mmCIF file of C-alpha atoms in Angstrom:
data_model
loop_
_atom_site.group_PDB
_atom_site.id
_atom_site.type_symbol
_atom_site.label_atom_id
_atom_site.label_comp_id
_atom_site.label_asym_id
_atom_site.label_seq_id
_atom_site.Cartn_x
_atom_site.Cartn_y
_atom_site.Cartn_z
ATOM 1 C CA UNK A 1 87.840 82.317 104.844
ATOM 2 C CA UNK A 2 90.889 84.800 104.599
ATOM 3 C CA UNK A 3 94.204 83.261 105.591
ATOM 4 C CA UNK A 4 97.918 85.081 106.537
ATOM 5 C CA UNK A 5 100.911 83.242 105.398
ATOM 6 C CA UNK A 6 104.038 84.975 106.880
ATOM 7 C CA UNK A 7 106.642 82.587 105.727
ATOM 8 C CA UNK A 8 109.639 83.567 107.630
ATOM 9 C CA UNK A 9 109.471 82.694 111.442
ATOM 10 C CA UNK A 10 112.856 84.428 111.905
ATOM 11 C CA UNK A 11 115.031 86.649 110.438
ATOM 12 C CA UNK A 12 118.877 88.277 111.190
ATOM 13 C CA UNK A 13 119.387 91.304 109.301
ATOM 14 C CA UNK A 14 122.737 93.314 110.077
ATOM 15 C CA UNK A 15 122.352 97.285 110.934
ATOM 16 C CA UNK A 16 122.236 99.113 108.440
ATOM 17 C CA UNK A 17 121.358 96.497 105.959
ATOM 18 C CA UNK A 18 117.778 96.243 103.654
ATOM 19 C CA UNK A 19 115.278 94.646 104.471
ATOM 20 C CA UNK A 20 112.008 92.374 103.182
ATOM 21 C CA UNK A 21 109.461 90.803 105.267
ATOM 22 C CA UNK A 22 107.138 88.593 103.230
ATOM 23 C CA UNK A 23 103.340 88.553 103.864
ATOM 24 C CA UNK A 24 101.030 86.085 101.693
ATOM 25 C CA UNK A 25 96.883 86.435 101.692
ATOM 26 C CA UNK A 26 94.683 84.872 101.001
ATOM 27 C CA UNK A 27 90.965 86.504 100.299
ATOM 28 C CA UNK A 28 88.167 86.152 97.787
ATOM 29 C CA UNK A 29 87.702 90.405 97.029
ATOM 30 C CA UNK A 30 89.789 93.364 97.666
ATOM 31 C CA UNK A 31 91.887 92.988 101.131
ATOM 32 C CA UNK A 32 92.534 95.647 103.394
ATOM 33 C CA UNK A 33 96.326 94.738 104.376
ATOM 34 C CA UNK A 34 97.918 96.506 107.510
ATOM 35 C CA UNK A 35 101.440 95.762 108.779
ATOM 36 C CA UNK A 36 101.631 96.015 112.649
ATOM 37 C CA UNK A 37 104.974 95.933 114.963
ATOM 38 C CA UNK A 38 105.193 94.560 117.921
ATOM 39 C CA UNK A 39 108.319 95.280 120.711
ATOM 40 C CA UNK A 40 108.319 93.298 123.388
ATOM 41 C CA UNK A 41 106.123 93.466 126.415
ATOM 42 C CA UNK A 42 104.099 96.010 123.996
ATOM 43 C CA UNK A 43 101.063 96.440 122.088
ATOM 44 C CA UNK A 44 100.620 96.400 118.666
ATOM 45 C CA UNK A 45 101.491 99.577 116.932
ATOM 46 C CA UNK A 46 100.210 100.160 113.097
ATOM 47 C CA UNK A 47 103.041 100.751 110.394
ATOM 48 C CA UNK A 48 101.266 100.955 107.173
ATOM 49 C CA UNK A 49 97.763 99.982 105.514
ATOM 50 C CA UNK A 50 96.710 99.609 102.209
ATOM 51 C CA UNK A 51 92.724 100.352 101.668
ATOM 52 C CA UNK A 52 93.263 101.359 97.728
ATOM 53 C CA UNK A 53 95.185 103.429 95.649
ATOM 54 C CA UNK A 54 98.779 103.415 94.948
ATOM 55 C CA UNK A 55 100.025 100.114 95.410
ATOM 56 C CA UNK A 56 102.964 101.116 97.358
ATOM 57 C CA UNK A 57 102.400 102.547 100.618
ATOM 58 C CA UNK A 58 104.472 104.442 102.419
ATOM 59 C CA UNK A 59 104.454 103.899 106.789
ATOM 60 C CA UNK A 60 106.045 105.046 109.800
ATOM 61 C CA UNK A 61 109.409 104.444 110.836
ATOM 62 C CA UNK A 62 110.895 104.316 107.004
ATOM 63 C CA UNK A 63 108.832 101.335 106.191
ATOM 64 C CA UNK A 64 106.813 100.594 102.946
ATOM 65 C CA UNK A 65 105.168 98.084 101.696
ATOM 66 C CA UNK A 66 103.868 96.854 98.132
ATOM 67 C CA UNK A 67 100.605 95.553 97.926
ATOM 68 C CA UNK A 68 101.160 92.957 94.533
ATOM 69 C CA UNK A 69 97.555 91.478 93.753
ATOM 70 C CA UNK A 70 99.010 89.224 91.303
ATOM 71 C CA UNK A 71 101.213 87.481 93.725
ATOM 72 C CA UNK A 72 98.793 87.860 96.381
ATOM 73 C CA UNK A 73 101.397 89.521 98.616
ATOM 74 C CA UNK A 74 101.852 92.593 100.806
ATOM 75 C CA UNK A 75 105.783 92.188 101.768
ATOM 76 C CA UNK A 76 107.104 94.871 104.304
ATOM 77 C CA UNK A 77 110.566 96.959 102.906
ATOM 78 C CA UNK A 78 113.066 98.726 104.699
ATOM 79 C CA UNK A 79 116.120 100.175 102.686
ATOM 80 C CA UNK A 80 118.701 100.785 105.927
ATOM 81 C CA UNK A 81 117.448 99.191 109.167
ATOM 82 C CA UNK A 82 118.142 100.105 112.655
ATOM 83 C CA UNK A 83 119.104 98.351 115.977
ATOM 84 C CA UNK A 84 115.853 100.116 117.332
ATOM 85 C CA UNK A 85 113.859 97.940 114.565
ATOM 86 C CA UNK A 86 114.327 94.595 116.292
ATOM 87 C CA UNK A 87 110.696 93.703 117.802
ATOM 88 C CA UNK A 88 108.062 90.735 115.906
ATOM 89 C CA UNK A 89 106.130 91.774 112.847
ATOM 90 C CA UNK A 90 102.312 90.923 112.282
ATOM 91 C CA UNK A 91 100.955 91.549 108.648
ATOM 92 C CA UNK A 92 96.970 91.124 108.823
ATOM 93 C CA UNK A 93 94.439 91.317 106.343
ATOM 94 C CA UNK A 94 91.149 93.327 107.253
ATOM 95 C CA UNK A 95 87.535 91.835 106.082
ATOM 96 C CA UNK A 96 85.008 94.605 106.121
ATOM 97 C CA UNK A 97 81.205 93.226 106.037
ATOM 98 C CA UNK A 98 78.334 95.429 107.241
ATOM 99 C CA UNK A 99 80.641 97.272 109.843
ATOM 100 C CA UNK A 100 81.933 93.654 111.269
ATOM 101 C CA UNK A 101 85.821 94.004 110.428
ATOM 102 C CA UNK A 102 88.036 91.531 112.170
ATOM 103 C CA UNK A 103 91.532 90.981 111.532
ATOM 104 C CA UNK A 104 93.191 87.600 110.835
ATOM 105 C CA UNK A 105 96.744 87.617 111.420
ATOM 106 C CA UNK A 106 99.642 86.327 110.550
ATOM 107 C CA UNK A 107 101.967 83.653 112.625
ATOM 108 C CA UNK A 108 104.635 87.247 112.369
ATOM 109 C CA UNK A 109 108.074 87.434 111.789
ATOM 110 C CA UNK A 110 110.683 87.810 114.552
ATOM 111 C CA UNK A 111 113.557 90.416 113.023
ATOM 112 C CA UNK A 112 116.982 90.673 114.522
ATOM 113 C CA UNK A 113 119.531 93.202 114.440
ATOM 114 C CA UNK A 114 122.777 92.095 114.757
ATOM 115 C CA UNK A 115 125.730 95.004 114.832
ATOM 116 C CA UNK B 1 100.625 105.551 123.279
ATOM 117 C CA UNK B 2 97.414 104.427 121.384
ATOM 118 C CA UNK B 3 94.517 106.136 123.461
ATOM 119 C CA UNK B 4 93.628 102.476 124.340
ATOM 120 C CA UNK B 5 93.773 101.758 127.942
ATOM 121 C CA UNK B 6 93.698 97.883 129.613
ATOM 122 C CA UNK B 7 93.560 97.279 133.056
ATOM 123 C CA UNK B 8 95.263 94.981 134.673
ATOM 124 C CA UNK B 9 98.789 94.697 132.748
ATOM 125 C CA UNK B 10 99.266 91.483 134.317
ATOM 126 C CA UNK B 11 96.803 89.061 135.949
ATOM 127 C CA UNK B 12 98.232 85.987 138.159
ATOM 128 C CA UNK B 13 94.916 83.585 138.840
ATOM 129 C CA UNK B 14 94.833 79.783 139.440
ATOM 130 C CA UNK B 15 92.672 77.106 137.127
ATOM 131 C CA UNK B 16 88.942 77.522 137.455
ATOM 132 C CA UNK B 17 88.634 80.987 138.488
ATOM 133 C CA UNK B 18 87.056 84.022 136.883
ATOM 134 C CA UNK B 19 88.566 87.063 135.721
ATOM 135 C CA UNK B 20 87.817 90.429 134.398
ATOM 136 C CA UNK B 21 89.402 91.914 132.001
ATOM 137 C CA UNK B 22 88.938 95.815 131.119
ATOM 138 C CA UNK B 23 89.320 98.446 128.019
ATOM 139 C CA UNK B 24 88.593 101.664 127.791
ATOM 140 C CA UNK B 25 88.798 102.948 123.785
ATOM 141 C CA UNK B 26 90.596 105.846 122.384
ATOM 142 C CA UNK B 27 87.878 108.787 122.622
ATOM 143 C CA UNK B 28 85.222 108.881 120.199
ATOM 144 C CA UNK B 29 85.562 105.464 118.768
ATOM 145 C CA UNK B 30 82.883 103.576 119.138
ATOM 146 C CA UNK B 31 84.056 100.128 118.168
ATOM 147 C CA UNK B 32 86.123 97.976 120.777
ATOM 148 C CA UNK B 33 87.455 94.395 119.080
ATOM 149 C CA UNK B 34 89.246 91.963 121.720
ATOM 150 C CA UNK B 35 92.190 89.694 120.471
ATOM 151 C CA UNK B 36 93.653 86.786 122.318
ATOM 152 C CA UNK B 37 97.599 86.306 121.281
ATOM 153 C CA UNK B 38 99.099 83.223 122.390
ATOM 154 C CA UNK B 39 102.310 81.119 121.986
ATOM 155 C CA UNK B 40 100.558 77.967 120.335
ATOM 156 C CA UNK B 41 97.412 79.936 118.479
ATOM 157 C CA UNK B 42 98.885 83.408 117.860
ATOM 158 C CA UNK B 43 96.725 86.563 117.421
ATOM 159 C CA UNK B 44 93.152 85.524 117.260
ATOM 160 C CA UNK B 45 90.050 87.933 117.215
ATOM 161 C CA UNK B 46 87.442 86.907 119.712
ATOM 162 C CA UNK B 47 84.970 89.541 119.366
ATOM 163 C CA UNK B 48 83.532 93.014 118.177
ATOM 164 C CA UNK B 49 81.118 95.490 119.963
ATOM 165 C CA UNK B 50 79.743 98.357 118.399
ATOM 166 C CA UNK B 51 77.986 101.022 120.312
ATOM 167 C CA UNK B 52 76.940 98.442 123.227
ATOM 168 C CA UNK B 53 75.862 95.762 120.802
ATOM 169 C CA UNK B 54 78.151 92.828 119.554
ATOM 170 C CA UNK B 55 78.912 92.574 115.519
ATOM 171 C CA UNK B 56 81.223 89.947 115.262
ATOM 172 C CA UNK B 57 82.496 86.671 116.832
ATOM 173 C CA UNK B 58 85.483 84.713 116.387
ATOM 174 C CA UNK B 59 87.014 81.914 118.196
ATOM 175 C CA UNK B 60 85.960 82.811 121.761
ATOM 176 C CA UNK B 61 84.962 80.218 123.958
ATOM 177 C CA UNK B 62 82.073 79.361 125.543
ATOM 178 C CA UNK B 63 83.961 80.643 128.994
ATOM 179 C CA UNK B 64 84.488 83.987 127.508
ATOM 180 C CA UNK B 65 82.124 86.838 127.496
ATOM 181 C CA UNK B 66 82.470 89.974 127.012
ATOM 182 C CA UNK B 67 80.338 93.573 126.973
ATOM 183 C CA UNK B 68 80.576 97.035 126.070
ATOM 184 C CA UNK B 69 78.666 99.480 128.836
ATOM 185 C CA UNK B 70 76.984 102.912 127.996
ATOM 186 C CA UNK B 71 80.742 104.682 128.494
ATOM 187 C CA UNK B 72 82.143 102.479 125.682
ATOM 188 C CA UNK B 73 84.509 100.382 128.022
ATOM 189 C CA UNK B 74 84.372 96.960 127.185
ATOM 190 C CA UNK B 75 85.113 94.319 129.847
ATOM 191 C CA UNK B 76 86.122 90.853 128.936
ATOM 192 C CA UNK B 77 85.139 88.069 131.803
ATOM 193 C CA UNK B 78 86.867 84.359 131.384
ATOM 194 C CA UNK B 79 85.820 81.866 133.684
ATOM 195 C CA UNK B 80 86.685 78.002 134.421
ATOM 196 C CA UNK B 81 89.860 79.007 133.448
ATOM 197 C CA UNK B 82 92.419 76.946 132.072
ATOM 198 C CA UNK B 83 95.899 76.717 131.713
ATOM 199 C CA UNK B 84 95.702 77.136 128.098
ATOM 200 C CA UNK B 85 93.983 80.302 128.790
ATOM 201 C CA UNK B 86 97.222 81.853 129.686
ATOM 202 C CA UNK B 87 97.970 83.931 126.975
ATOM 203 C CA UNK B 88 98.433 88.594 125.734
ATOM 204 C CA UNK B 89 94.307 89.934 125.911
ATOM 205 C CA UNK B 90 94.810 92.816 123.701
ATOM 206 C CA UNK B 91 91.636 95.498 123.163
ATOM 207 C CA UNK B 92 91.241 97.668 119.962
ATOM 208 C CA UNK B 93 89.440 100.372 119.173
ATOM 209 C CA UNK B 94 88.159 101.810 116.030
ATOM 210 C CA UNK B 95 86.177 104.883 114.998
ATOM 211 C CA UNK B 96 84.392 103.921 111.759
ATOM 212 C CA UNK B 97 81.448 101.704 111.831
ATOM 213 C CA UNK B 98 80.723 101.024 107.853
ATOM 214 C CA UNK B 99 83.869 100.818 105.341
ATOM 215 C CA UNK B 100 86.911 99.812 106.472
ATOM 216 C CA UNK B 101 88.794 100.844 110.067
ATOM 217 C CA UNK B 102 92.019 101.260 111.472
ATOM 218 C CA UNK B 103 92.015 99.767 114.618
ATOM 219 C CA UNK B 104 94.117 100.992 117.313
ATOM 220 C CA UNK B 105 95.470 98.393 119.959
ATOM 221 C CA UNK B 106 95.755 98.600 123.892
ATOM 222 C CA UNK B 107 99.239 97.509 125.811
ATOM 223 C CA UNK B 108 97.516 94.326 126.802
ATOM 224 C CA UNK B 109 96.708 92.461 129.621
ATOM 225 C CA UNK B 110 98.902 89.413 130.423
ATOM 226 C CA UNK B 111 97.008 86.423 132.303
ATOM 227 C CA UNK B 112 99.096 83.856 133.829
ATOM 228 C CA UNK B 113 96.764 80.721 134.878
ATOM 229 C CA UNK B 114 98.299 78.498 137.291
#
């Protein structure tokens, strides 16, 4: 079965500072990978997906992420982050199999901005 | 905003009642996944309809149901419910049936068993 692993629970990151958010999977073929953000009292709202391709994926909102099948990792970058980032962060991996697709998510990563 | 619509935001019942949960999908998708997030379990995917029909199952109880009608709402009903049921009922919707999709998610409904 595919697993998550989001290693960091919480993390304080001054404005204008980089950023990393780690994301760990674990799946027998070729993942799909998504990174979602979630602000609270909202939904989920899609940053980025890998499917194939270039490895390194560009998103919304400045984000990008590297999809490393070596390492088994998908870890979420942002070079300069703003207050307005601050909200949790769900990578999930995507299983495709005869149109069932399901995501399993990770446990997320609460970022804070601090001035 | 996603297109997905849930209705009620938040939901205030008491243990062993039944509730209904609804989702209407962005237009044209034809997919509707519901997730359960909560404190203790996280985000977990309970289950997939397709064009009326269910395609996938997760960890949804036996107290859980759920359907998708001819208009491609979905409505999710939990009954005997617990206090552990208290948990962030988000709906998706997706577009593509074979290959992968990108699913877009709802606001959520927020259930509060007491």
């Amino acid at each position: 079965a595919q697993s998550v692993t989001q290693p960091d629970i919480h993390i304080t990151v001054s404005e204008g500072a980089s950023l990393e958010l780690r994301c760990n999977y674990s799946y027998g073929a070729t993942p799909y990978l998504f990174w979602y953000v979630q602000s609270p009292g909202q939904g989920l709202q899609l940053l980025l997906k890998y499917f194939s391709g270039d490895t390194l994926v560009q998103g919304i909102k400045g984000f990008e992420a590297e999809f490393k099948r070596s390492q088994s990792s998908f870890n979420l970058r942002k070079p300069s982050v703003h207050w307005s980032d601050a909200a949790e962060y769900f990578c999930a991996v995507g299983v495709s199999n005869f149109g069932n697709e399901k995501l399993t998510f990770g446990t997320g990563t609460r970022l804070t901005i601090i001035p | 905003d996603s297109g997905v619509t849930q209705t009620p935001k938040h939901l205030i019942t008491a243990t062993g009642q039944r509730v209904t949960l609804r989702c209407s999908p962005r237009s044209g998708d034809l997919s509707v996944y519901w997730y359960q997030q909560s404190l203790d379990q996280g985000l977990q995917f309970l289950i997939q309809y397709y064009n009326g029909e269910e395609r996938a199952k997760g960890n949804i109880l036996e107290r859980f149901s759920a359907q998708q009608f001819p208009d491609l709402h979905s409505e999710l009903n939990l009954s005997s419910l617990e206090l552990g049921d208290s948990a962030l009922y988000f709906c998706a919707s997706s577009v593509r049936d074979r290959g992968h999709n990108e699913q877009f998610f709802g606001p959520g409904t927020r259930l509060t068993v007491l």
